[in-house]
PDB file of C-alpha atoms in Angstrom:
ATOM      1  CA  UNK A   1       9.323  78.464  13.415  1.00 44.00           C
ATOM      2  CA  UNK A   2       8.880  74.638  11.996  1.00 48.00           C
ATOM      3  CA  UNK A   3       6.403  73.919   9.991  1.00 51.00           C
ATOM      4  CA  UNK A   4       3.951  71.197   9.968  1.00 51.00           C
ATOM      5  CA  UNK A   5       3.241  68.689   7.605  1.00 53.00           C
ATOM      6  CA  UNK A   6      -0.274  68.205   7.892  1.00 49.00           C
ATOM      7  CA  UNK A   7      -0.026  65.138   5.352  1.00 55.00           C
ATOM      8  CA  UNK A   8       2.071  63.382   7.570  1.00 53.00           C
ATOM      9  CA  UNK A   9       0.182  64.643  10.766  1.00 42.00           C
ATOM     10  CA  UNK A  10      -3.169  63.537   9.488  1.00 47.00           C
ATOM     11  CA  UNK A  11      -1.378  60.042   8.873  1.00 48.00           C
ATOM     12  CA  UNK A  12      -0.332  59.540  12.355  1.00 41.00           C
ATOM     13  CA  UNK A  13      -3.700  60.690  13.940  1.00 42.00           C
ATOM     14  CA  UNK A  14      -5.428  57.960  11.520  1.00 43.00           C
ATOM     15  CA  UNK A  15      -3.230  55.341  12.143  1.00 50.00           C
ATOM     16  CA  UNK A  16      -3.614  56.275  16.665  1.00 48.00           C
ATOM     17  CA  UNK A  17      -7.579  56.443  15.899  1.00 48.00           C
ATOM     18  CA  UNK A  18      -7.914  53.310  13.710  1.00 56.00           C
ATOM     19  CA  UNK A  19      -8.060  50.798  16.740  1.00 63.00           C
ATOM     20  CA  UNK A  20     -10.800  53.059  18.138  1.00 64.00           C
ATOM     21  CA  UNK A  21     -12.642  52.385  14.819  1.00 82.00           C
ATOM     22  CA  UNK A  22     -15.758  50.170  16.250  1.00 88.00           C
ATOM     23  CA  UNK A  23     -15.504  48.292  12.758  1.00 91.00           C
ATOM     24  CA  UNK A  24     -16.946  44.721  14.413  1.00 92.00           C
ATOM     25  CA  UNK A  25     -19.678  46.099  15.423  1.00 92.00           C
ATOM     26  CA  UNK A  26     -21.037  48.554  12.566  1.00 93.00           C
ATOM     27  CA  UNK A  27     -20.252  44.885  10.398  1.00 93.00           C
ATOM     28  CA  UNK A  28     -22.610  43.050  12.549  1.00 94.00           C
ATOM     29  CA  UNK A  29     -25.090  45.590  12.041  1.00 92.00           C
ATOM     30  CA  UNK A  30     -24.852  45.866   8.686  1.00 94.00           C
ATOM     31  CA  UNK A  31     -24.786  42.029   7.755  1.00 93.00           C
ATOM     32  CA  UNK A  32     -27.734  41.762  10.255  1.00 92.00           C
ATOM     33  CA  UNK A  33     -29.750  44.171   8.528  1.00 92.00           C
ATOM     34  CA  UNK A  34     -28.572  43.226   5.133  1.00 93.00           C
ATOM     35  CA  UNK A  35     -30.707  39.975   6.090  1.00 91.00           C
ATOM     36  CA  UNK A  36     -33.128  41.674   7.857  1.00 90.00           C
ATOM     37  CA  UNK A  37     -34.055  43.962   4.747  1.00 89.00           C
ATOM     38  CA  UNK A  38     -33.835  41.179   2.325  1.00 90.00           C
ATOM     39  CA  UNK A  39     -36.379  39.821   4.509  1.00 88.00           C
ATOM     40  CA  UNK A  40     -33.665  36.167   4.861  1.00 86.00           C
ATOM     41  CA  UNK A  41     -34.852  33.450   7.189  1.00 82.00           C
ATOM     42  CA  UNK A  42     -32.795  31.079   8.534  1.00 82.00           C
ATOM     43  CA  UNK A  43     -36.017  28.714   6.695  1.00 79.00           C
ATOM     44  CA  UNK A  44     -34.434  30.096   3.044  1.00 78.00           C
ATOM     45  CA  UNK A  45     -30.823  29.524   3.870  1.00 81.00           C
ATOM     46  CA  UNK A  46     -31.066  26.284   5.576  1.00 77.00           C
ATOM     47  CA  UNK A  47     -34.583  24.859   4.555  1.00 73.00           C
ATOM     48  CA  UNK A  48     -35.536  24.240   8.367  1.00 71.00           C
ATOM     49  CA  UNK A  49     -35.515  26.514  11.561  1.00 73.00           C
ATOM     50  CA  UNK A  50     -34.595  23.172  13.890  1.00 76.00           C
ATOM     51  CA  UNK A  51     -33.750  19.676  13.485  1.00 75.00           C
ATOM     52  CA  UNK A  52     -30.524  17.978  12.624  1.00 75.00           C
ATOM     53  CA  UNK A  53     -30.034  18.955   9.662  1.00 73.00           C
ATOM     54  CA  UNK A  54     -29.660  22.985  11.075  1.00 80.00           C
ATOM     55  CA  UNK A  55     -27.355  21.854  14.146  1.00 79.00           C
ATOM     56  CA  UNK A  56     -24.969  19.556  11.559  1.00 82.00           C
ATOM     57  CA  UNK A  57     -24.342  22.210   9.260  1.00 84.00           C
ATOM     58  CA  UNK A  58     -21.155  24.060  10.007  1.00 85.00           C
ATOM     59  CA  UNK A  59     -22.212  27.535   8.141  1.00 86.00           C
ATOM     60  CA  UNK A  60     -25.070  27.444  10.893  1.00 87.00           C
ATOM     61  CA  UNK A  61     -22.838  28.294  13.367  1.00 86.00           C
ATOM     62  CA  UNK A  62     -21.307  31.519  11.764  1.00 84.00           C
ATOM     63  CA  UNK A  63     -24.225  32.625  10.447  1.00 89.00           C
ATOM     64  CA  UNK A  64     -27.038  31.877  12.925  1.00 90.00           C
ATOM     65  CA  UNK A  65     -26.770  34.929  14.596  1.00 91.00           C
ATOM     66  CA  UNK A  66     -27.319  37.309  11.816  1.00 92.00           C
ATOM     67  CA  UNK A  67     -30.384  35.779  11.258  1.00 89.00           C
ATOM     68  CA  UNK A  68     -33.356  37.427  13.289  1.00 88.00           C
ATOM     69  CA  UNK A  69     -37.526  36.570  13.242  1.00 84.00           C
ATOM     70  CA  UNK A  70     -38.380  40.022  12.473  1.00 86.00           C
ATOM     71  CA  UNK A  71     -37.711  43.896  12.300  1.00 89.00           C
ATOM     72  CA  UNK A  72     -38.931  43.909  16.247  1.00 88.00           C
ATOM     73  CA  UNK A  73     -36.223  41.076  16.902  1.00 87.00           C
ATOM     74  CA  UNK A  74     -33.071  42.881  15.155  1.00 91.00           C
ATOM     75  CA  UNK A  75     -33.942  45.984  16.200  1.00 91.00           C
ATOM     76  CA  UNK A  76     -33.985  44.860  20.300  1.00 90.00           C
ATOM     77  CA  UNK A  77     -30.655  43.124  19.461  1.00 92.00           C
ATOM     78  CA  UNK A  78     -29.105  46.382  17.960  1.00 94.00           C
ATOM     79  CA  UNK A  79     -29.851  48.925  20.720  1.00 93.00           C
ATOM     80  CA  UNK A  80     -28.115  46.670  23.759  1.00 92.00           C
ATOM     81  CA  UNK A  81     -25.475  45.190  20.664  1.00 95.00           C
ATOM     82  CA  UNK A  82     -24.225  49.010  19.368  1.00 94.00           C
ATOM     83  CA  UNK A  83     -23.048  50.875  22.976  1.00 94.00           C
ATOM     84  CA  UNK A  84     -21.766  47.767  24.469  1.00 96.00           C
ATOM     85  CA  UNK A  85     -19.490  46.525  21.852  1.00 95.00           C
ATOM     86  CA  UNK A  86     -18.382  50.063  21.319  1.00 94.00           C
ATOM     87  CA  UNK A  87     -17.490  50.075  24.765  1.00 94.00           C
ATOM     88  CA  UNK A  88     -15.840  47.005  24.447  1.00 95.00           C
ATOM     89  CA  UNK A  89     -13.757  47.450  21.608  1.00 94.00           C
ATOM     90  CA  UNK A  90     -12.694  50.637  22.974  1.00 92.00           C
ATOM     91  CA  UNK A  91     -11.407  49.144  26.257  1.00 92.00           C
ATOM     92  CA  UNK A  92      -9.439  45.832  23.976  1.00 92.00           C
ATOM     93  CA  UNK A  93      -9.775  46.111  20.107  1.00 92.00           C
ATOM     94  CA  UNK A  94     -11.850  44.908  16.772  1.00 94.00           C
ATOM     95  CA  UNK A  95      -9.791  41.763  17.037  1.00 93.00           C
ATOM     96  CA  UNK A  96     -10.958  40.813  20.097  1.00 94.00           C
ATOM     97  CA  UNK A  97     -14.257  41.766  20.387  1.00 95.00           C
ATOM     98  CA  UNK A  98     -14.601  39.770  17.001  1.00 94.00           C
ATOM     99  CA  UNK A  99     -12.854  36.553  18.671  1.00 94.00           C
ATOM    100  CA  UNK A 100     -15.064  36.692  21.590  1.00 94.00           C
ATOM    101  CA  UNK A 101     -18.168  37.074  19.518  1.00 94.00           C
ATOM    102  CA  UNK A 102     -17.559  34.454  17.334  1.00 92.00           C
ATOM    103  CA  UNK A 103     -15.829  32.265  20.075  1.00 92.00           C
ATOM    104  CA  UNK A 104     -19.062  32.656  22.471  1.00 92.00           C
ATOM    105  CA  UNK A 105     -21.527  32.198  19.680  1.00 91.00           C
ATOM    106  CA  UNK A 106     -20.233  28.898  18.410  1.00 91.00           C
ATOM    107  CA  UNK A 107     -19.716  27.645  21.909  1.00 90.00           C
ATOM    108  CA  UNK A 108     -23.402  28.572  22.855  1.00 89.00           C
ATOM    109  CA  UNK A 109     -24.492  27.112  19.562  1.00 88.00           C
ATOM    110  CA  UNK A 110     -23.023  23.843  19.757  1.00 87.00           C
ATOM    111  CA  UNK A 111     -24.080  23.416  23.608  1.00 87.00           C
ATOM    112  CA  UNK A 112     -28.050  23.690  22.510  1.00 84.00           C
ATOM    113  CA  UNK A 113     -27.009  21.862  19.453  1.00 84.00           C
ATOM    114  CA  UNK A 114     -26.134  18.711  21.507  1.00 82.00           C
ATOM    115  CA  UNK A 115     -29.584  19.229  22.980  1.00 77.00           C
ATOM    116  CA  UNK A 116     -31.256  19.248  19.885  1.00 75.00           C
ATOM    117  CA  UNK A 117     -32.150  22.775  19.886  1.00 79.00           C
ATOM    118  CA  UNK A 118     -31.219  25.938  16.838  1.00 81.00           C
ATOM    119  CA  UNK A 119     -30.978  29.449  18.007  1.00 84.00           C
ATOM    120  CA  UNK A 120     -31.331  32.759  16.285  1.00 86.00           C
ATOM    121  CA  UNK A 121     -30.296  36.272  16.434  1.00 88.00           C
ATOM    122  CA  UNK A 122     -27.719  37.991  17.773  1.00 91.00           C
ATOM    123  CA  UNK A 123     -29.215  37.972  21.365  1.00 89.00           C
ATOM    124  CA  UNK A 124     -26.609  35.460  23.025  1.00 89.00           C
ATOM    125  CA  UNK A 125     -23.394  37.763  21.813  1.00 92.00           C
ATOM    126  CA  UNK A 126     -25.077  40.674  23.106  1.00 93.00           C
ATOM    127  CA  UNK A 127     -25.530  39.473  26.468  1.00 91.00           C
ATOM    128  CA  UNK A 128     -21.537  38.192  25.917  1.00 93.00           C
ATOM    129  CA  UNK A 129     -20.401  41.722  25.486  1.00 95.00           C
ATOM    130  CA  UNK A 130     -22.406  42.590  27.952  1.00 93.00           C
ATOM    131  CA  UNK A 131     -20.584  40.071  30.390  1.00 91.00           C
ATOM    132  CA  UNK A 132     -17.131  41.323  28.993  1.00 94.00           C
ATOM    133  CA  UNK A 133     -17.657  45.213  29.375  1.00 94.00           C
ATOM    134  CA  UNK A 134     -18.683  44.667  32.978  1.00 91.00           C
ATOM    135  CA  UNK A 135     -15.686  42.588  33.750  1.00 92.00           C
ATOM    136  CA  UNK A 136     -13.191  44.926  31.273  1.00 92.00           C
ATOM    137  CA  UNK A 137     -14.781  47.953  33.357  1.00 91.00           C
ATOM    138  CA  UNK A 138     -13.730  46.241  36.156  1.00 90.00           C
ATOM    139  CA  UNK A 139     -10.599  45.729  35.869  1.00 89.00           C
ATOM    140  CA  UNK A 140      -9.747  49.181  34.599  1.00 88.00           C
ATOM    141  CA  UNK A 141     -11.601  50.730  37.884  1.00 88.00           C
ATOM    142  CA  UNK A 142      -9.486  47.978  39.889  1.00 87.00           C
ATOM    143  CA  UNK A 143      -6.137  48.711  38.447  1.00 85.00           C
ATOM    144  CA  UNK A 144      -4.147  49.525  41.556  1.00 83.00           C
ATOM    145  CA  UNK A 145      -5.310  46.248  43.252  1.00 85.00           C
ATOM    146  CA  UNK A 146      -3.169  43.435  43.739  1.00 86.00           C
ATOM    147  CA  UNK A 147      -4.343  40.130  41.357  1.00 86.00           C
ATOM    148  CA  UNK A 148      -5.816  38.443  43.684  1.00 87.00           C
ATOM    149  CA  UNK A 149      -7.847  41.466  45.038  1.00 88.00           C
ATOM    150  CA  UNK A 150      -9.152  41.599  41.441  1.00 88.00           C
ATOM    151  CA  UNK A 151      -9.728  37.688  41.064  1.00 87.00           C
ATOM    152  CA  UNK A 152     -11.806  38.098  44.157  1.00 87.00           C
ATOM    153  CA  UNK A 153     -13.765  41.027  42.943  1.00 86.00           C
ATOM    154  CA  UNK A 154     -14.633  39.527  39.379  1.00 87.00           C
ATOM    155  CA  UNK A 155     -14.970  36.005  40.704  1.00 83.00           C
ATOM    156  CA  UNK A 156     -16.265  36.120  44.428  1.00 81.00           C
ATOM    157  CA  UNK A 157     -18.905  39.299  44.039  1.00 74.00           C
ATOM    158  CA  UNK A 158     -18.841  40.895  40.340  1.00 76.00           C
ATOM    159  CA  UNK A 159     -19.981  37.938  38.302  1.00 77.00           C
ATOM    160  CA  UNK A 160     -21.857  35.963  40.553  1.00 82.00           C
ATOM    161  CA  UNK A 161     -24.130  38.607  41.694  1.00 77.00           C
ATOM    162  CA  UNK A 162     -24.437  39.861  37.738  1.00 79.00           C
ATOM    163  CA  UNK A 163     -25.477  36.309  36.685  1.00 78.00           C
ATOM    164  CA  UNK A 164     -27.658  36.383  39.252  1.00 81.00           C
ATOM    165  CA  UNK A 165     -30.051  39.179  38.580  1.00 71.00           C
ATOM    166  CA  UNK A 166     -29.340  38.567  34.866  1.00 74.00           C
ATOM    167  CA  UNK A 167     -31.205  34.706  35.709  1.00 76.00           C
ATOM    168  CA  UNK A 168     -33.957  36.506  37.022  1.00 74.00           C
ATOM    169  CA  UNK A 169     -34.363  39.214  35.027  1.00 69.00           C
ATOM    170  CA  UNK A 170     -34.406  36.560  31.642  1.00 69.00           C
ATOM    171  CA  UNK A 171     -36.470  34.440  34.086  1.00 71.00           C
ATOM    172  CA  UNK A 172     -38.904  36.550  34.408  1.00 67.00           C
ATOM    173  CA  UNK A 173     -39.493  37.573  30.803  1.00 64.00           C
ATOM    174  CA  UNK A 174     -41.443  36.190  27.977  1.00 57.00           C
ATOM    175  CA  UNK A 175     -38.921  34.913  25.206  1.00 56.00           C
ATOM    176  CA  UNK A 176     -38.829  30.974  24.829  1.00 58.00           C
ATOM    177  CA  UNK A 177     -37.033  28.535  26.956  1.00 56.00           C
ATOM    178  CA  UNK A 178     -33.919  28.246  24.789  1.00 59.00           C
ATOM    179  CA  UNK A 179     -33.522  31.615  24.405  1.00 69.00           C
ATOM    180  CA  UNK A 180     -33.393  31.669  27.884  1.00 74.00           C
ATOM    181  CA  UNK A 181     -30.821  29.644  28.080  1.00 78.00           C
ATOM    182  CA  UNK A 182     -28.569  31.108  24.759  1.00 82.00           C
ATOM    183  CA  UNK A 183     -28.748  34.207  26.805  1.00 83.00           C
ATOM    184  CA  UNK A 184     -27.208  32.687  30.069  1.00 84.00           C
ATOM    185  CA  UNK A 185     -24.448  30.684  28.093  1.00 86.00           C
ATOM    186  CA  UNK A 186     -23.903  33.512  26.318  1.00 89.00           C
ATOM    187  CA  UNK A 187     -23.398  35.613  29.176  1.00 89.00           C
ATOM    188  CA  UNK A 188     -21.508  33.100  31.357  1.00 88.00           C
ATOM    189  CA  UNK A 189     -18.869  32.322  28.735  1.00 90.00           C
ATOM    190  CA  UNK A 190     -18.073  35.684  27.855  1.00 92.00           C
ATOM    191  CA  UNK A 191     -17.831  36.043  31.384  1.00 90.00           C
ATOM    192  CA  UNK A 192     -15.017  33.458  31.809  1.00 89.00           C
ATOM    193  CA  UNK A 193     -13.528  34.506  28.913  1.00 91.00           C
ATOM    194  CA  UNK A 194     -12.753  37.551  29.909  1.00 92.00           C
ATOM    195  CA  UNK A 195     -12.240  37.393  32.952  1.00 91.00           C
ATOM    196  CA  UNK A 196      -8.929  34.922  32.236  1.00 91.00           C
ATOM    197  CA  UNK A 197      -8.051  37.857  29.699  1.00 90.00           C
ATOM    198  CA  UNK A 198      -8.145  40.656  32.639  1.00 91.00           C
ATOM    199  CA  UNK A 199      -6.821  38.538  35.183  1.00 89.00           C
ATOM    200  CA  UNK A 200      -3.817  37.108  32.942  1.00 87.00           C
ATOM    201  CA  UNK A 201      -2.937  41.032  32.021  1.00 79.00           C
ATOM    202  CA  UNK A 202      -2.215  41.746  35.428  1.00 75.00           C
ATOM    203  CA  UNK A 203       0.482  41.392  37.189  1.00 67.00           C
ATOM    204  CA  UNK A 204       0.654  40.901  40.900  1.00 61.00           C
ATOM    205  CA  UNK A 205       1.738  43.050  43.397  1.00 56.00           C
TER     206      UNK A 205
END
């Protein structure tokens, strides 16, 4: 009978379990409530909340969404932020759940920027992987379909009629006008994003 090297065994199982590591998104807590515990404001790091000062800095756009009003704030943030990008990063990897983050965040950013407006919190990167697990669990329920069956799915019914409700459901609330708005962006560019990802994977049949 062979015996095992459990050194070598316990090596390979790390390395296969690594990916499944949700590393992103315990870091995004823990940065996030690093600030939150210090009690930072985006009025200490910055020396405004708006104005053009905020928008023209380039560190606003990285760090912006670490930055939340209160305990109440982060702690909203956190319970939608922790399952989904779990999810997420167990369906692609930390790489790309960090890329999309990051990607959707400074696009979002820099849209309210030209309008004059700052943002804070994590709020518009939740609602992104949000937007990305729907259209990731899509695809993986969808993967004996032809390409266009699944361009038609994610495109024709899945993310209109998501965006939809989402606009009312924000709509409805009572959070301010722009975070209205970094929620939707949010949403609808993680949305594209992936989307070209799942659809780009996939070869037609």
């Amino acid at each position: 009978m062979q015996s095992i090297d459990l050194r070598r065994a316990s090596r390979v199982v790390g390395r296969m379990a690594l990916p499944y590591v949700p590393v992103v998104a315990f870091a995004v807590v823990a940065v996030s409530g690093f600030f939150e515990y210090t009690d930072t404001r985006a009025i200490h790091l910055f020396g405004a909340t708006e104005g053009l000062w905020v928008v023209l800095n380039p560190f606003y756009y990285v760090t912006n969404m670490f930055l939340h009003l209160d305990w109440s704030h982060f702690r909203t943030n956190m319970l939608l932020w922790m399952p989904f990008a779990i999810l997420l990063t167990w369906m692609t990897s930390n790489r790309h759940v960090l890329g999309l983050v990051v990607g959707t965040n400074v696009l979002t950013s820099l849209v309210l920027a030209i309008g004059g407006m700052a943002v804070w919190g994590l709020s518009g990167a939740v609602f992104a992987v949000v937007a990305a697990t729907l259209v990731r669990a899509t695809g993986y329920a969808m993967r004996g379909v032809s390409r266009d069956t699944l361009i038609a799915a994610l495109v024709g019914v899945l993310f209109p009629t998501t965006f939809a409700l989402l606009a009312i459901m924000v709509l409805a609330g009572r959070q301010t006008h722009i975070s209205h708005v970094g929620h939707l962006l949010g949403f609808a560019f993680a949305g594209v994003i992936e989307t070209v990802f799942v659809v780009a994977g996939r070869q037609n049949r």
